[in-house]
Coordinates of C-alpha atoms in Angstrom, one line a residue:
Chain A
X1 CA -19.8 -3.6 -18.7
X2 CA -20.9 -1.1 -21.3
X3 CA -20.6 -1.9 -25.1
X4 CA -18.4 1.2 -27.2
X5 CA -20.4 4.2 -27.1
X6 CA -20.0 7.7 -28.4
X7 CA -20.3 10.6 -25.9
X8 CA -18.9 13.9 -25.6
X9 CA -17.4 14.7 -29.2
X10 CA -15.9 11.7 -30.6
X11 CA -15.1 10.6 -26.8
X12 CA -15.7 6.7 -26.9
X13 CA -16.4 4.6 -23.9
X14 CA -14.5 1.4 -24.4
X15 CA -15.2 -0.6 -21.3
X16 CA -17.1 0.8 -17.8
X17 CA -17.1 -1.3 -14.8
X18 CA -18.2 -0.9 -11.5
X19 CA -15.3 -1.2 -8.6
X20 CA -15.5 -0.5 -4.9
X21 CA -18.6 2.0 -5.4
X22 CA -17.3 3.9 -8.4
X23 CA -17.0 2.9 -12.1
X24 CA -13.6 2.3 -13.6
X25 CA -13.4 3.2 -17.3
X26 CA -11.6 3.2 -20.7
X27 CA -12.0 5.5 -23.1
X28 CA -10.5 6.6 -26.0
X29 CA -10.8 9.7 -28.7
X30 CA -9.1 11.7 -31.6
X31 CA -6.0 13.7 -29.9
X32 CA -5.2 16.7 -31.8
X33 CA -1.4 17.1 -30.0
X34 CA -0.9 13.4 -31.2
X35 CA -2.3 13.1 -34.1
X36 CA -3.8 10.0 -33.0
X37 CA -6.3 8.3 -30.9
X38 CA -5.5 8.1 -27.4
X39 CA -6.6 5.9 -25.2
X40 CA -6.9 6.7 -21.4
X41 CA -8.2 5.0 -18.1
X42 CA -10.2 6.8 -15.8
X43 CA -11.9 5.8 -11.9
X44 CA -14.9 8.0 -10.9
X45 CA -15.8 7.3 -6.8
X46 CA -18.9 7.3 -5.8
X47 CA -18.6 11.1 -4.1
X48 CA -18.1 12.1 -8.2
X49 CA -22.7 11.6 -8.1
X50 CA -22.8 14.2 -5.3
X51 CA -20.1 16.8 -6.4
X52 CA -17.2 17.5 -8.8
X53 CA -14.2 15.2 -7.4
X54 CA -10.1 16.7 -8.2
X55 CA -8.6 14.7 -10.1
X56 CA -5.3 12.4 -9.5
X57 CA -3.4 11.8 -12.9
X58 CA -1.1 9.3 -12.8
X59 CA 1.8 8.1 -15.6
X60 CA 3.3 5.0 -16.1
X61 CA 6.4 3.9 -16.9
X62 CA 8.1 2.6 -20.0
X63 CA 6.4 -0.4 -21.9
X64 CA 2.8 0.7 -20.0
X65 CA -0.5 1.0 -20.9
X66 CA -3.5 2.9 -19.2
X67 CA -4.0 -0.8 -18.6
X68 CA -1.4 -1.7 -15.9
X69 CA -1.8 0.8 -13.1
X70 CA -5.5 0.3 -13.7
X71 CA -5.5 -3.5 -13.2
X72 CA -2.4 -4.0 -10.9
X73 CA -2.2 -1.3 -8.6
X74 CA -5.1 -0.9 -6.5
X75 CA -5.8 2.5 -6.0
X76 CA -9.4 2.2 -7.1
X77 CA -10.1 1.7 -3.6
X78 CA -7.9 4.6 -1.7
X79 CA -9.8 6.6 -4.4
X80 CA -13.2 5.8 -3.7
X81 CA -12.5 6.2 0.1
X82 CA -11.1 9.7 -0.1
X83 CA -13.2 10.8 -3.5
X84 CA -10.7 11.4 -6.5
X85 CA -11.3 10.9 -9.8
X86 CA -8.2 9.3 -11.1
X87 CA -7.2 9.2 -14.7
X88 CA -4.5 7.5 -16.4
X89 CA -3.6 7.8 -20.0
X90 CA -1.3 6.1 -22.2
X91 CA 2.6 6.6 -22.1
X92 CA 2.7 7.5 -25.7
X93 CA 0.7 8.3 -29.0
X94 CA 0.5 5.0 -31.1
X95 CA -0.1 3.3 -34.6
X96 CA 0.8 1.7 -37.6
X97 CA 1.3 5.0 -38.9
X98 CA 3.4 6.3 -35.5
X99 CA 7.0 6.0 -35.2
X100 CA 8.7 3.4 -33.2
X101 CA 11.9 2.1 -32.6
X102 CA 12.9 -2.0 -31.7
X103 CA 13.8 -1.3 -28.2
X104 CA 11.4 -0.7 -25.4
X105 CA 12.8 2.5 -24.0
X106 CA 12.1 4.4 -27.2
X107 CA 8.7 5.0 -29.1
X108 CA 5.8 3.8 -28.4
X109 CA 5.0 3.1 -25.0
X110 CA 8.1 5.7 -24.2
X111 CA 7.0 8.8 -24.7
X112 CA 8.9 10.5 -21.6
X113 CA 6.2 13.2 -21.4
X114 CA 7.7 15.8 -23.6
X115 CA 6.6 17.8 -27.0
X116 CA 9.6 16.0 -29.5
X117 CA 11.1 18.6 -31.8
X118 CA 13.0 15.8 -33.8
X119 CA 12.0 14.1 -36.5
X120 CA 10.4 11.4 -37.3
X121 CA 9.1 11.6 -33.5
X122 CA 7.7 15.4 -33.4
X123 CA 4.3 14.7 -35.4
X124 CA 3.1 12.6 -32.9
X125 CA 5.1 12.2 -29.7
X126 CA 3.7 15.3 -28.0
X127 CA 2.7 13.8 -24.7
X128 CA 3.5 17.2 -22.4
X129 CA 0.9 19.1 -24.4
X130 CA -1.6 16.2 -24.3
X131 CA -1.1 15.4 -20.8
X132 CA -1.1 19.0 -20.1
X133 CA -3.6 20.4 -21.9
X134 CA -5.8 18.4 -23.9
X135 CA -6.4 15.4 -21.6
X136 CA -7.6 17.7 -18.4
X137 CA -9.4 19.5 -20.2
X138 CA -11.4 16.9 -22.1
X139 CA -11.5 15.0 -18.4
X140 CA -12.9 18.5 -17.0
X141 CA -16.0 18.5 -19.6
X142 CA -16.9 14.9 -19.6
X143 CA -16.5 13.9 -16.4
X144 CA -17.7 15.3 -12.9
X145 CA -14.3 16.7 -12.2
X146 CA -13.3 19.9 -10.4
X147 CA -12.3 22.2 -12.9
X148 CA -8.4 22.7 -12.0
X149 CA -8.1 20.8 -9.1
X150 CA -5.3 18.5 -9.9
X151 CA -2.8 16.9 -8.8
X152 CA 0.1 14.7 -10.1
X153 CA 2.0 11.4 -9.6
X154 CA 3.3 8.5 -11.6
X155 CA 6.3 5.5 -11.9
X156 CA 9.3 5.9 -13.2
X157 CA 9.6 7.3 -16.5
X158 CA 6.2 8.7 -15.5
X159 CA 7.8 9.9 -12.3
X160 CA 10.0 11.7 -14.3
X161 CA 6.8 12.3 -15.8
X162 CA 4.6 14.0 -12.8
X163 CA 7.9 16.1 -11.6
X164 CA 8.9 17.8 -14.9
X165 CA 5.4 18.8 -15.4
X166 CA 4.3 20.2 -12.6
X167 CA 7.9 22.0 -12.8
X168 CA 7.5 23.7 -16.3
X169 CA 4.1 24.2 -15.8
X170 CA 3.4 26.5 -12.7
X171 CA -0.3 26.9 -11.4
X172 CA -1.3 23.1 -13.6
X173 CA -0.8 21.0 -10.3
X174 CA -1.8 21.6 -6.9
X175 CA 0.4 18.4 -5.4
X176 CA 3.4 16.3 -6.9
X177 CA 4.3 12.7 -5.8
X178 CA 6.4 10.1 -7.6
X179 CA 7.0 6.6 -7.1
X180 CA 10.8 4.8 -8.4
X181 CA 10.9 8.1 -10.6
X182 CA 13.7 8.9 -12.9
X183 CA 15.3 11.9 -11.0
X184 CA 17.3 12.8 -14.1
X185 CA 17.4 11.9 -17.0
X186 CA 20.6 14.1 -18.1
X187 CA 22.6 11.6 -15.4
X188 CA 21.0 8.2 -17.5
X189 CA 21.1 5.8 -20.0
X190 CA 17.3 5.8 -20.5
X191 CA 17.3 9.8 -20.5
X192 CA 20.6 10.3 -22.8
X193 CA 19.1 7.9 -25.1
X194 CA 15.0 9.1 -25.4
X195 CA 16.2 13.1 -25.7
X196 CA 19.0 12.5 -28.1
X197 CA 16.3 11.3 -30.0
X198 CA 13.1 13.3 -29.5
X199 CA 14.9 16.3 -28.7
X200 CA 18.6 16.7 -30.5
X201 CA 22.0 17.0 -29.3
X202 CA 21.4 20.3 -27.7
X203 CA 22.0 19.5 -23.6
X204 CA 20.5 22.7 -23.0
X205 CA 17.2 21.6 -24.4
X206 CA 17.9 18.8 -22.0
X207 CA 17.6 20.1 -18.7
X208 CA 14.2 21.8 -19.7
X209 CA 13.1 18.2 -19.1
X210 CA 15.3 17.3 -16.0
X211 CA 13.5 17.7 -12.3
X212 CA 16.9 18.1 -11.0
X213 CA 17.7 20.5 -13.5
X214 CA 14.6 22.6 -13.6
X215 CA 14.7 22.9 -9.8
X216 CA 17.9 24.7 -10.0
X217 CA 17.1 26.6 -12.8
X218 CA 13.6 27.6 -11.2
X219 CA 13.8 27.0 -7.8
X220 CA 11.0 25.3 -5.8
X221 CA 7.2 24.8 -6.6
X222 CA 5.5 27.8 -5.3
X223 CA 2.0 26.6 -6.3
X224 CA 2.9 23.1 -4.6
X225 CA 0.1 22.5 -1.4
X226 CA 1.9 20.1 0.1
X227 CA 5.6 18.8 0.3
X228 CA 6.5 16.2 -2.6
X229 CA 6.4 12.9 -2.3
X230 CA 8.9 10.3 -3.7
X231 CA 8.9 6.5 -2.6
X232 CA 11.6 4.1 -4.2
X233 CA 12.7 0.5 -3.3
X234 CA 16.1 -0.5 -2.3
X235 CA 16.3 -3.4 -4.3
X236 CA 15.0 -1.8 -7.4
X237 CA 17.4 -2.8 -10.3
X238 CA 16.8 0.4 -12.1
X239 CA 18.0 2.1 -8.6
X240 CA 21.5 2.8 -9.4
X241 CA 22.5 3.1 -13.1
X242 CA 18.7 4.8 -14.0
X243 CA 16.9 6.6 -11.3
X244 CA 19.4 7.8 -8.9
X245 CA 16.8 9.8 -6.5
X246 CA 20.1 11.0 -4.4
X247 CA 19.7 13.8 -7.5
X248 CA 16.5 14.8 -6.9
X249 CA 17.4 14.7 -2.9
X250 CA 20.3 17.2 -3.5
X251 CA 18.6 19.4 -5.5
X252 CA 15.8 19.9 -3.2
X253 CA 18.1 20.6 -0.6
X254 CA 20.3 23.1 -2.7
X255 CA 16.7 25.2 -3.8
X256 CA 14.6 24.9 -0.8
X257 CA 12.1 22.6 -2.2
X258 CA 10.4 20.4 0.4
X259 CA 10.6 16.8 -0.3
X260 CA 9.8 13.6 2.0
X261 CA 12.0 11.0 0.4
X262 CA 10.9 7.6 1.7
X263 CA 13.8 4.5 0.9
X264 CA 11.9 1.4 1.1
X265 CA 13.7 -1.8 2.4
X266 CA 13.5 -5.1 -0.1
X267 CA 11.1 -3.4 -2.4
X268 CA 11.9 -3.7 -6.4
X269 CA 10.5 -1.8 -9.2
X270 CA 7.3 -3.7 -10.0
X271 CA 3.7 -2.6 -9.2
X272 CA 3.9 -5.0 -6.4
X273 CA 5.7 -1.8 -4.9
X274 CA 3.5 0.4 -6.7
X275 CA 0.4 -1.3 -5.2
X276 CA 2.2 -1.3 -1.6
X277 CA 2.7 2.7 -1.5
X278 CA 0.0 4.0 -3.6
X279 CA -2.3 4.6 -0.9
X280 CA -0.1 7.2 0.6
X281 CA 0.1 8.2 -2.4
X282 CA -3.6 9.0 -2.9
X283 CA -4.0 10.0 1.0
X284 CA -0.8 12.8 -0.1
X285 CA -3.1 14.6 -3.0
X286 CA -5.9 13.6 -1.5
X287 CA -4.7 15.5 1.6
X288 CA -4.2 18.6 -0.7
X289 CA -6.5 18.8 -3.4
X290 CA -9.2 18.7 -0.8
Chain B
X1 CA 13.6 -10.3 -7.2
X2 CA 15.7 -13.8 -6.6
X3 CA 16.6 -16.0 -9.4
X4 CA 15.4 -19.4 -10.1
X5 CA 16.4 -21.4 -6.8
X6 CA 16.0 -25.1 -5.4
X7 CA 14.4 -25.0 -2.1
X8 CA 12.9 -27.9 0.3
X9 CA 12.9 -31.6 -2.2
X10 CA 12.1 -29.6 -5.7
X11 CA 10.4 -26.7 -4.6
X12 CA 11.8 -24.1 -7.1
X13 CA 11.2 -20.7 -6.5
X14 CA 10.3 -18.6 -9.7
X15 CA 10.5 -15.1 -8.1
X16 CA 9.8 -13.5 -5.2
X17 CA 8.7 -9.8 -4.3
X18 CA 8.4 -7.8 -1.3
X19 CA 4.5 -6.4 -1.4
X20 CA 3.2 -5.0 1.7
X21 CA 5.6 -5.3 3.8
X22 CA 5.2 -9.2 3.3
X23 CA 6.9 -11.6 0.6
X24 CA 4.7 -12.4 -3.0
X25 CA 6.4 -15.2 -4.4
X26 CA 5.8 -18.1 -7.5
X27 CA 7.2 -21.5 -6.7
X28 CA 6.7 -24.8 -9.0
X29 CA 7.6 -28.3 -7.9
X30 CA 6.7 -31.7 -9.6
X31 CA 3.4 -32.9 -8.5
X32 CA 2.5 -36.2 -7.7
X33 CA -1.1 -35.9 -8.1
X34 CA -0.7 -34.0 -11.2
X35 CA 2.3 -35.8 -13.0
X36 CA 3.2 -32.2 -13.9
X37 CA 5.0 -29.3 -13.0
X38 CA 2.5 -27.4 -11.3
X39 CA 2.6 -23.4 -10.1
X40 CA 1.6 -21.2 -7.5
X41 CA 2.0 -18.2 -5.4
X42 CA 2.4 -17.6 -2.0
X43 CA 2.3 -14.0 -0.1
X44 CA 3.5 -14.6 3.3
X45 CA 2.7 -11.7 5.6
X46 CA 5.2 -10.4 7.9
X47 CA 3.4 -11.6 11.0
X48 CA 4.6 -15.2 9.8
X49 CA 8.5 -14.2 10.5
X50 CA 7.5 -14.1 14.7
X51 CA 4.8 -17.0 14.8
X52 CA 3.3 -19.2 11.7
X53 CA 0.1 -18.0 10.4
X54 CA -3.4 -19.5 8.9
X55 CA -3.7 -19.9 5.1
X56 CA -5.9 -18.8 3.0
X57 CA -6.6 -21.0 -0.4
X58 CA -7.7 -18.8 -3.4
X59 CA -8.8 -21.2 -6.1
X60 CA -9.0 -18.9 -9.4
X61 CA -11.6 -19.4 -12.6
X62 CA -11.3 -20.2 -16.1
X63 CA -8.3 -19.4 -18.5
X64 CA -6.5 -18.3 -15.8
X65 CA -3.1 -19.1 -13.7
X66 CA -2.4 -18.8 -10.5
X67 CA -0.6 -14.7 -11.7
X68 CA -4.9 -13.2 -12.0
X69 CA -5.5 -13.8 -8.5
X70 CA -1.8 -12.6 -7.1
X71 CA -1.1 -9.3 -9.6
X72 CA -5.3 -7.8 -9.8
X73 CA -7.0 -9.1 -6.9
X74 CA -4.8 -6.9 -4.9
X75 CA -5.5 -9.3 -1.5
X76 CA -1.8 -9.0 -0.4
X77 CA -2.5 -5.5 1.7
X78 CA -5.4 -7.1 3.4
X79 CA -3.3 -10.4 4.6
X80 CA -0.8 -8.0 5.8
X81 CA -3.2 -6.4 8.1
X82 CA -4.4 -9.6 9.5
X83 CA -1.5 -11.8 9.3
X84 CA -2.6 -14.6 6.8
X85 CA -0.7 -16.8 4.2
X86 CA -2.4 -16.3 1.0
X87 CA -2.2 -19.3 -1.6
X88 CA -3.1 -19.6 -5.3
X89 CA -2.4 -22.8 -7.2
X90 CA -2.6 -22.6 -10.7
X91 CA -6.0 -24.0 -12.3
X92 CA -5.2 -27.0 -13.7
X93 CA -2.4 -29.1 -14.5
X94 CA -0.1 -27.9 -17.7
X95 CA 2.1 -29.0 -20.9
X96 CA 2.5 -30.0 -23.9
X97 CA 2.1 -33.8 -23.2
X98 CA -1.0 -32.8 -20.9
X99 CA -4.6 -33.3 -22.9
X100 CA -5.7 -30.2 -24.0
X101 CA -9.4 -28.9 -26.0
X102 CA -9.8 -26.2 -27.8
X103 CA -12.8 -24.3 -25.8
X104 CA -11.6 -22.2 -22.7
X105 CA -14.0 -23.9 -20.6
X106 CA -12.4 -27.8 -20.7
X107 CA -9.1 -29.0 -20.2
X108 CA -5.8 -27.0 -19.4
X109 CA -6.7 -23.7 -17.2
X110 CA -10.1 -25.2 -16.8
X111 CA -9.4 -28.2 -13.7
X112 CA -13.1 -27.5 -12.3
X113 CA -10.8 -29.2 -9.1
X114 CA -11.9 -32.9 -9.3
X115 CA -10.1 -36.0 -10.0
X116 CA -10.8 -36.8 -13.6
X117 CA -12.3 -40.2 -13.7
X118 CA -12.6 -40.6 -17.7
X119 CA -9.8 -40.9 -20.6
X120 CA -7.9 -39.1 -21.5
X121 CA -8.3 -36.6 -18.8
X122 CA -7.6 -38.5 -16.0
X123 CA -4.0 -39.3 -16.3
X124 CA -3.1 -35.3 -15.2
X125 CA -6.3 -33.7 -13.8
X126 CA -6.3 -34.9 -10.4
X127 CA -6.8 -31.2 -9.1
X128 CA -8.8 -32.5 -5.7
X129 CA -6.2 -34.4 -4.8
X130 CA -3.8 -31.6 -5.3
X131 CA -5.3 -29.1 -4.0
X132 CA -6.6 -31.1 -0.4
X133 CA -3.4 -32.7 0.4
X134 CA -0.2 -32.3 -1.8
X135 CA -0.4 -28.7 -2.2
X136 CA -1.1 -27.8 1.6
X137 CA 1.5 -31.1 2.9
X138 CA 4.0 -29.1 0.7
X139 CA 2.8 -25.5 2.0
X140 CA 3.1 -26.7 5.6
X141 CA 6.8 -27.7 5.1
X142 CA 8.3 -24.7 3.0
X143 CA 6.7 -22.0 4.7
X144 CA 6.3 -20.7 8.1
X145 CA 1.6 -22.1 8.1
X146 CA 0.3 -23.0 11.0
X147 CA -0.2 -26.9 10.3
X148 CA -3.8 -27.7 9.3
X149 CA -5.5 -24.2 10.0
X150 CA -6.8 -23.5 6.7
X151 CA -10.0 -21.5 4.9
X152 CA -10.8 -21.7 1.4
X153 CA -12.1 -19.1 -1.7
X154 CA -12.3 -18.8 -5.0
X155 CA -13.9 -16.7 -7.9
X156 CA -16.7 -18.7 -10.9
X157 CA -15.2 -22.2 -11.4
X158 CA -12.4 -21.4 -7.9
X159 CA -15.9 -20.6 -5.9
X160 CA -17.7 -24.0 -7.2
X161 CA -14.0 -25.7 -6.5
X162 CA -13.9 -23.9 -2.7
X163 CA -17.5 -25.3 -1.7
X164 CA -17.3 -28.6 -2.8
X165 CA -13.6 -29.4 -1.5
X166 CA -14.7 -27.8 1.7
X167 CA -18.0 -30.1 1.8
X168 CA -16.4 -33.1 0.5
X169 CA -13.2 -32.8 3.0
X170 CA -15.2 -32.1 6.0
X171 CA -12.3 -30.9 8.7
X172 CA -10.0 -30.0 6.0
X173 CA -10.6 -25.9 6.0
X174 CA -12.2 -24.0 9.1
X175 CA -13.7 -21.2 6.5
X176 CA -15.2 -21.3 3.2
X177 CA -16.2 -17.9 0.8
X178 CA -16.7 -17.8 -2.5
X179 CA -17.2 -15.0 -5.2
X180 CA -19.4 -15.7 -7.9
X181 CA -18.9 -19.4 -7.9
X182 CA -20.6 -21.7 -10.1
X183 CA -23.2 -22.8 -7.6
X184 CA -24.8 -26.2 -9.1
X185 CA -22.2 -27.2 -12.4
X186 CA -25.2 -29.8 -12.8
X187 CA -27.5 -26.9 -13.7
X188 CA -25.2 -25.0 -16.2
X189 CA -23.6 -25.5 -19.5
X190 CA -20.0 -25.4 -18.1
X191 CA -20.8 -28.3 -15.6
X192 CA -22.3 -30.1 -18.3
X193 CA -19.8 -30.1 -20.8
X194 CA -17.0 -30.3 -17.7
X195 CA -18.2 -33.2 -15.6
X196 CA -19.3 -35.0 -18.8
X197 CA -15.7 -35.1 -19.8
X198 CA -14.2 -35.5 -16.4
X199 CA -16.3 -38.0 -14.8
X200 CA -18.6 -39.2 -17.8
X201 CA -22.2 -39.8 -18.0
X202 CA -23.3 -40.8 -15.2
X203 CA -25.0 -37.9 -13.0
X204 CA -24.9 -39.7 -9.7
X205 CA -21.0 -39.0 -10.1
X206 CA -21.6 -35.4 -10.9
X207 CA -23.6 -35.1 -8.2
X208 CA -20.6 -35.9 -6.0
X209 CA -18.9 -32.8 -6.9
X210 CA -22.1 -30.3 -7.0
X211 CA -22.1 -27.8 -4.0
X212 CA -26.2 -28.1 -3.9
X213 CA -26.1 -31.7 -4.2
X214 CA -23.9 -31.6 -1.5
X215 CA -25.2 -29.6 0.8
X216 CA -28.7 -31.9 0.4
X217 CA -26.8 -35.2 0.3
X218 CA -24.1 -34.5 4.1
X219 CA -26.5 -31.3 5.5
X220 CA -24.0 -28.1 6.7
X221 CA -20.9 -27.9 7.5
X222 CA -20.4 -29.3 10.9
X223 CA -16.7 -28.4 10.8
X224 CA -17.1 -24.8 9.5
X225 CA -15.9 -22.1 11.9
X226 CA -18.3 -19.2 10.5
X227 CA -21.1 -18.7 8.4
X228 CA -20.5 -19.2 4.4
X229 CA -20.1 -16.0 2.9
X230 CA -20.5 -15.4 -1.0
X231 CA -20.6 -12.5 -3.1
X232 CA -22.1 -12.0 -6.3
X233 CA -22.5 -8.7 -8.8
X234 CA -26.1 -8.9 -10.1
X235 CA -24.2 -7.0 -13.7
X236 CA -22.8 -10.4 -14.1
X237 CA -22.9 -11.8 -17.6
X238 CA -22.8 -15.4 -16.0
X239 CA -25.6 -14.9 -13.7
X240 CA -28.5 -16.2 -15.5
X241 CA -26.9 -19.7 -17.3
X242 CA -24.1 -20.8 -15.4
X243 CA -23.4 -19.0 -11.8
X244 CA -27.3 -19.3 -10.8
X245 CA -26.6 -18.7 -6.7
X246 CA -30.4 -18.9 -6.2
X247 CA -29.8 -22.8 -6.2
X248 CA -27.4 -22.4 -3.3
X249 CA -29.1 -20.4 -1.2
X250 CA -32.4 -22.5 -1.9
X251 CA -29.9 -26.1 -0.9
X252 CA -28.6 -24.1 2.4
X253 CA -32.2 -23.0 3.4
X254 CA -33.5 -26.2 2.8
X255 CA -30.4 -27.8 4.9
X256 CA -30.1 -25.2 7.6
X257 CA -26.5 -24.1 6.3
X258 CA -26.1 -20.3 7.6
X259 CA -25.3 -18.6 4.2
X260 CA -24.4 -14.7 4.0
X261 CA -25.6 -13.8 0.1
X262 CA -24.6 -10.9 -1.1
X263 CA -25.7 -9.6 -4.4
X264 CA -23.8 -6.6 -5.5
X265 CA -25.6 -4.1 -7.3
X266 CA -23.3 -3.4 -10.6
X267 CA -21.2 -5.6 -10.1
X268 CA -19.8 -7.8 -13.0
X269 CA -17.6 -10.8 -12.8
X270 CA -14.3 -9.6 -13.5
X271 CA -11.0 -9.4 -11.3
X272 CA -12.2 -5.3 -10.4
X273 CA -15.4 -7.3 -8.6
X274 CA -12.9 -9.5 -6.8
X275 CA -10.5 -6.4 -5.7
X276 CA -13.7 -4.6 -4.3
X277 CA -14.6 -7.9 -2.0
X278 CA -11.6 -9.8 -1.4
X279 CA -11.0 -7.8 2.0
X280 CA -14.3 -8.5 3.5
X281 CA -13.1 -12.6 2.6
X282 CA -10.2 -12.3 4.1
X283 CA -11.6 -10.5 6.7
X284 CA -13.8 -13.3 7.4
X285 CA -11.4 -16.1 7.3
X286 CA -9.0 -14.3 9.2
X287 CA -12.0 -13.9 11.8
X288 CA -12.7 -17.6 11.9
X289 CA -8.6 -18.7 11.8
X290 CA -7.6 -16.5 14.6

């Protein structure tokens, strides 16, 4: 364990440990699409010494950190064994001086990966541009990453997370998974209530930041190397009234957009699941970032 | 997830999870040894549902419950694969009538899993007792173990409680491991200020619950299925004052115990140590428990 150090303009290493081989990270630095400082998790392997590794971003899902993927769901080892760099960052800008809202599915630590056009929340929240942009390319220069080999993947609102991205943003991802994602968030309590608020009343403006949406409106991922990925537990609580992945599942069918949709028997919506399908998870991008 | 239910004479399950195609579940019951309500979690793989299985004791390390072990160590996908019952009680006896100090390293969430002798510890911490017979009477009626096949680990103060309940309860576990366990508690502050406590002044009585005074006093483990395995990161902050392995390795030389030490360059002593080793202990107690 390092103490904080300064590397790579303003970049500052919180915490590096070692962990199956590699060194698992936390850093943090001055985001100029939040307005704040960001703070972001990130596992190198041990190939990372030899050559640039891609890189696997994942998201997590309302109320996360970088911290709880990094310290519940084991992927530290998958990674090391198949050589990707993974990074994860934090699900939204925060701050004393940040917006935020009492419940937990708005504000901080909810940042549903868009750019907010509504105020208060459109100083800070812009988490689609920071994820987008910014973070890969800070992650690109400071770290032994291949430049533009990525790929994609996260947990429920980052599910919604990994899908609408690598939808609006053609070429930015080379593979897509999701695990207990919100399909769509036009057909949800969470969704209705997060883009009323960071985006408006407009429904149009909506479905710019709906999978199930932007598949019809766009058709499938032409720069996707491999079929996407979705996982989701049968006994998740969220499963019926919030994530609905039957959406997703029609959609795909209607556009032509391959997608392996794996219903798990008995599994909920913690990181116990996370941790039990992540692996396939990394093996999936691994598979195609290669 | 379940709700709160009563199962087998108080057993109350807290929750339980599917994880790895097994079951991850918290349970408290009132304890006999402890006077308390005491917690733990069991993973049962789901080898156990055709035939009952071995069981592994994880005995965790300071300041911590029995959720460290179960949500970061991220041993459930490793039991799956080899078909064993994973078990971690909590570290010591809990409440607000329970003694208490203000230090981490004495009283609740520090047991060091002995049988308090002094006032007014003794009452509650009665963790050997727990640990060798309540705990495992109780596992072997509520869920499908193998009766009496059992190994033993445990991480800092869970690795000092592992080796000495193993050598002072020979027959009671087939397998013993440890990661980064205190080796000689009468060679380091936290001993010191532990056993003083505990078991009061007199060292012959510390010396009772002292792996290396152990190990010189009874010789090996006659009962002990394999060799003893223990890992250690030499980026340890605890190395030098209070973990000190060079005094077990010099007791099991000097005895003829076979000892695999393994000193992991990088390594510190956190919970992304234990996730990078925990496979090759269960690996070895699974060996030995077959």
């Amino acid at each position: 364990m390092s103490d904080t150090t300064t590397r790579d303009e303003g970049l500052e290493t919180i915490r590096e440990q070692r962990c199956h081989g590699g060194v698992q990270g936390v850093y943090q630095h001055r985001a100029r699409a939040t307005q704040t400082t960001m703070r972001f998790s990130v596992f190198v392997p041990p190939q990372a010494a030899r050559a640039p590794a891609p890189v696997l971003y994942f998201l997590s899902g309302l109320t996360c950190t970088e911290d709880n993927f990094t310290v519940k769901a084991g992927a530290q080892r998958y990674a090391a064994a198949r050589g990707l760099i993974l990074v994860a960052p934090d699900t939204s800008p925060r701050g004393d001086d940040v917006p935020d809202d009492e419940a937990y599915d708005l504000g901080q630590g909810a940042g549903f990966y868009l750019d907010a056009t509504q105020a208060p929340w459109s100083r800070h929240f812009q988490m689609e541009t920071y994820v987008v942009h910014e973070l890969p390319a800070l992650i690109e220069r400071a770290f032994p990453a291949r430049p533009g080999v990525r790929g994609i993947t996260g947990h429920s609102m980052g599910g919604h997370g990994a899908l609408t991205l690598a939808l609006r943003n053609p070429g930015a991802y080379a593979s897509v998974s999701a695990l207990a994602p919100i399909a769509s968030p036009l057909a949800c309590p969470w969704g209705h209530k997060a883009f009323t608020a960071y985006l408006g009343e407009d429904r149009a403006r909506w479905a710019e930041h709906d999978a199930t949406a932007l598949l019809r409106a766009r058709g499938p991922m032409a720069t996707l190397s491999a079929r996407l990925l979705v996982d989701q537990g049968d006994a998740d609580g969220f499963l019926r009234d919030q994530l609905k992945p039957e959406l997703l599942d029609a959609a795909c069918a209607e556009v032509g957009q391959a997608l392996t949709l794996r219903m798990q028997p008995g599994y909920d919506h913690s990181y116990f699941f996370v941790n039990t399908f992540i692996g396939d998870h990394v093996a999936h991008h691994a598979d195609a970032l290669r």
